[in-house]
């Protein structure tokens, strides 16, 4: 059985409505809140009243309590913490609707922001990994004040305007009842303290900007857009707060020969028509050094030769992409008479002199007449 009678604490009957409970609590909170009445006995009583309200204003908890359990007893969660961190403003907000989201003085120390830099990498570096130097401009802790923001030998003093609360509250009477308004203290900007002599080095911010050199390890298989996170290498926060992270976004420098598509590499190789017809071996400088690539006789324009596992290593998992060689067959131009003669002979032998369908009979006649005319 619970040891405290919550109904008695609030001074309401056991069948009191939620409205009655609210009203009772509001009346008691005004009398007993520590912001108004700080003596220890009153604070203890305020805590009891608040606990009682927490239980009875919540239908589920009230039911538990009515059945003989104490929802605030240890093991049931809340454990009476409700009263402690609960400001007068919060209570008034609970009744009159939120008028504010501020809650006591805010800290001058905050975590720093993440920083992002871009770094250009060569194809081979992206493929096989590399270690690179990086210059970053970020905020670091001010060496003069060690992040405190105050001149050496001085310190922050409590703000007189808000007595260190960081916010200024006003209760106004209106025809709807009392309305509580709370706003950040304009004198101290909500910090609750003022800086009488800001550090000259950092103007009170506790940090200064500087350029640093970092070394970054680039894993094999990265691509444009890959972001590498360096924990704690971002901006130091105001007031010497912990730094954010640094993200290094990689940008691939275009390669003169290879285009990258995922883990595959593509390149184009020009082939003479004769080489394409007869077959040949081409020497190609790949990421792994010179490779001899065999082109079989009868290679076609637009044909793609696949060289397995000569692409970029996969960032996740094992294996590598492929190297895809696109063939571009060049038709010879500026034939001398001997070359033309040979080609004509070849065309005759292959019965390709007058390809079917390529020229209409009328065009054929025109072609013949024109050729004869220039003989
Ligand atoms: Zn400083
Ligand atoms: Zn203030």
PDB file of C-alpha atoms and ligand atoms in Angstrom, residues 159-164 166 185 187-190 192-193, ligand 2:
ATOM      1  CA  UNK A 159      23.479  38.712 -14.427  1.00  0.00           C
ATOM      2  CA  UNK A 160      21.704  41.336 -12.327  1.00  0.00           C
ATOM      3  CA  UNK A 161      18.688  41.673 -14.582  1.00  0.00           C
ATOM      4  CA  UNK A 162      17.558  38.053 -14.217  1.00  0.00           C
ATOM      5  CA  UNK A 163      19.483  37.043 -11.072  1.00  0.00           C
ATOM      6  CA  UNK A 164      21.146  34.297 -13.061  1.00  0.00           C
ATOM      7  CA  UNK A 166      18.574  33.551 -17.878  1.00  0.00           C
ATOM      8  CA  UNK A 185      16.924  37.839 -20.500  1.00  0.00           C
ATOM      9  CA  UNK A 187      20.908  41.588 -20.693  1.00  0.00           C
ATOM     10  CA  UNK A 188      22.712  38.212 -20.672  1.00  0.00           C
ATOM     11  CA  UNK A 189      21.060  36.669 -23.764  1.00  0.00           C
ATOM     12  CA  UNK A 190      19.742  33.866 -21.614  1.00  0.00           C
ATOM     13  CA  UNK A 192      22.410  33.978 -16.684  1.00  0.00           C
ATOM     14  CA  UNK A 193      25.910  35.404 -16.521  1.00  0.00           C
TER      15      UNK A 193
HETATM   16 ZN1  LIG B   2      20.189  37.999 -17.420  1.00  0.00          ZN
END
